[in-house]
Each structure stands twice: as structure tokens, then as C-alpha cells.
Amino acid sequence: MSLAAAEFLERLRALVPEAESTVREHLGDNDEELLLDLLTADLRRLERVSHIWGEACGSLCR
């Protein structure tokens, strides 16, 4: 099964709404073109930051 870029982005936004700003920035930086390898790297960074922030918040909120 293959997805068109627009369909992929629509599903991504539905499943991971917190990635919206990352997706917007990626598209803006790349003339509205989806470059999947670069977007994947951006999303991995978002995930790492979210994970680190969650751990920090968890230890502060205990």
C-alpha cells in the first residue's frame, strides 16, 4: 500500500496532533515539499525532547 504525501500528513496529524508545528516548520523549510527522511529526523527529535521533558516533569511533580 502506498500513500500520497497529503494522505500521509493527514494521518500523521490525526494520530500525533502534537507534531503539527514540526510538520508546518518542515514544509515551510522545504518549499511545501514532504522530504520523508528529514521529517522523520525532525519527529525523532520531537519525541526525544518530549520524553526528556516528561521525565523531568515527572520527577519535579512527585
PDB file of C-alpha atoms in Angstrom:
ATOM      1  CA  MET A   1       0.000   0.000   0.000  1.00  0.00           C
ATOM      2  CA  SER A   2       1.348   3.383  -0.884  1.00  0.00           C
ATOM      3  CA  LEU A   3       0.201   6.726   0.496  1.00  0.00           C
ATOM      4  CA  ALA A   4       0.268  10.074  -1.206  1.00  0.00           C
ATOM      5  CA  ALA A   5       2.112  12.782   0.741  1.00  0.00           C
ATOM      6  CA  ALA A   6      -1.110  14.635   1.567  1.00  0.00           C
ATOM      7  CA  GLU A   7      -2.758  11.485   2.911  1.00  0.00           C
ATOM      8  CA  PHE A   8       0.320  10.620   4.969  1.00  0.00           C
ATOM      9  CA  LEU A   9       0.397  14.088   6.524  1.00  0.00           C
ATOM     10  CA  GLU A  10      -3.346  13.974   7.217  1.00  0.00           C
ATOM     11  CA  ARG A  11      -2.964  10.650   9.058  1.00  0.00           C
ATOM     12  CA  LEU A  12       0.105  11.865  10.926  1.00  0.00           C
ATOM     13  CA  ARG A  13      -1.720  14.987  12.092  1.00  0.00           C
ATOM     14  CA  ALA A  14      -4.699  12.906  13.220  1.00  0.00           C
ATOM     15  CA  LEU A  15      -2.592  10.381  15.119  1.00  0.00           C
ATOM     16  CA  VAL A  16       0.020  12.770  16.541  1.00  0.00           C
ATOM     17  CA  PRO A  17      -1.520  16.244  16.854  1.00  0.00           C
ATOM     18  CA  GLU A  18       1.448  17.482  18.904  1.00  0.00           C
ATOM     19  CA  ALA A  19       3.595  17.091  15.750  1.00  0.00           C
ATOM     20  CA  GLU A  20       1.650  19.803  13.887  1.00  0.00           C
ATOM     21  CA  SER A  21       4.177  22.577  14.467  1.00  0.00           C
ATOM     22  CA  THR A  22       7.038  20.269  13.446  1.00  0.00           C
ATOM     23  CA  VAL A  23       5.208  19.351  10.230  1.00  0.00           C
ATOM     24  CA  ARG A  24       4.418  23.014   9.453  1.00  0.00           C
ATOM     25  CA  GLU A  25       8.030  24.016  10.028  1.00  0.00           C
ATOM     26  CA  HIS A  26       9.295  21.124   7.886  1.00  0.00           C
ATOM     27  CA  LEU A  27       7.022  22.048   4.982  1.00  0.00           C
ATOM     28  CA  GLY A  28       7.895  25.735   5.284  1.00  0.00           C
ATOM     29  CA  ASP A  29      11.605  24.978   5.252  1.00  0.00           C
ATOM     30  CA  ASN A  30      11.275  22.722   2.203  1.00  0.00           C
ATOM     31  CA  ASP A  31       9.028  24.751  -0.139  1.00  0.00           C
ATOM     32  CA  GLU A  32       5.939  22.755   0.957  1.00  0.00           C
ATOM     33  CA  GLU A  33       7.575  19.503  -0.186  1.00  0.00           C
ATOM     34  CA  LEU A  34       7.486  16.430   2.043  1.00  0.00           C
ATOM     35  CA  LEU A  35      11.002  15.058   2.443  1.00  0.00           C
ATOM     36  CA  LEU A  36      10.286  11.969   4.486  1.00  0.00           C
ATOM     37  CA  ASP A  37      13.840  11.313   5.668  1.00  0.00           C
ATOM     38  CA  LEU A  38      14.146  14.858   7.022  1.00  0.00           C
ATOM     39  CA  LEU A  39      10.655  14.846   8.557  1.00  0.00           C
ATOM     40  CA  THR A  40      11.412  11.538  10.260  1.00  0.00           C
ATOM     41  CA  ALA A  41      14.544  13.065  11.813  1.00  0.00           C
ATOM     42  CA  ASP A  42      12.515  16.102  12.950  1.00  0.00           C
ATOM     43  CA  LEU A  43       9.873  13.839  14.520  1.00  0.00           C
ATOM     44  CA  ARG A  44      12.508  11.754  16.297  1.00  0.00           C
ATOM     45  CA  ARG A  45      13.934  14.926  17.833  1.00  0.00           C
ATOM     46  CA  LEU A  46      10.425  15.940  18.915  1.00  0.00           C
ATOM     47  CA  GLU A  47       9.929  12.529  20.510  1.00  0.00           C
ATOM     48  CA  ARG A  48      13.259  12.722  22.377  1.00  0.00           C
ATOM     49  CA  VAL A  49      12.537  16.204  23.703  1.00  0.00           C
ATOM     50  CA  SER A  50       9.018  15.153  24.747  1.00  0.00           C
ATOM     51  CA  HIS A  51      10.405  12.081  26.501  1.00  0.00           C
ATOM     52  CA  ILE A  52      13.097  14.049  28.325  1.00  0.00           C
ATOM     53  CA  TRP A  53      10.579  16.765  29.281  1.00  0.00           C
ATOM     54  CA  GLY A  54       8.146  14.099  30.533  1.00  0.00           C
ATOM     55  CA  GLU A  55      10.816  12.520  32.717  1.00  0.00           C
ATOM     56  CA  ALA A  56      11.863  15.917  34.105  1.00  0.00           C
ATOM     57  CA  CYS A  57       8.284  16.920  34.801  1.00  0.00           C
ATOM     58  CA  GLY A  58       7.557  13.557  36.379  1.00  0.00           C
ATOM     59  CA  SER A  59      10.404  13.882  38.850  1.00  0.00           C
ATOM     60  CA  LEU A  60       9.524  17.504  39.655  1.00  0.00           C
ATOM     61  CA  CYS A  61       5.836  16.770  40.149  1.00  0.00           C
ATOM     62  CA  ARG A  62       6.283  13.911  42.622  1.00  0.00           C
TER      63      ARG A  62
END
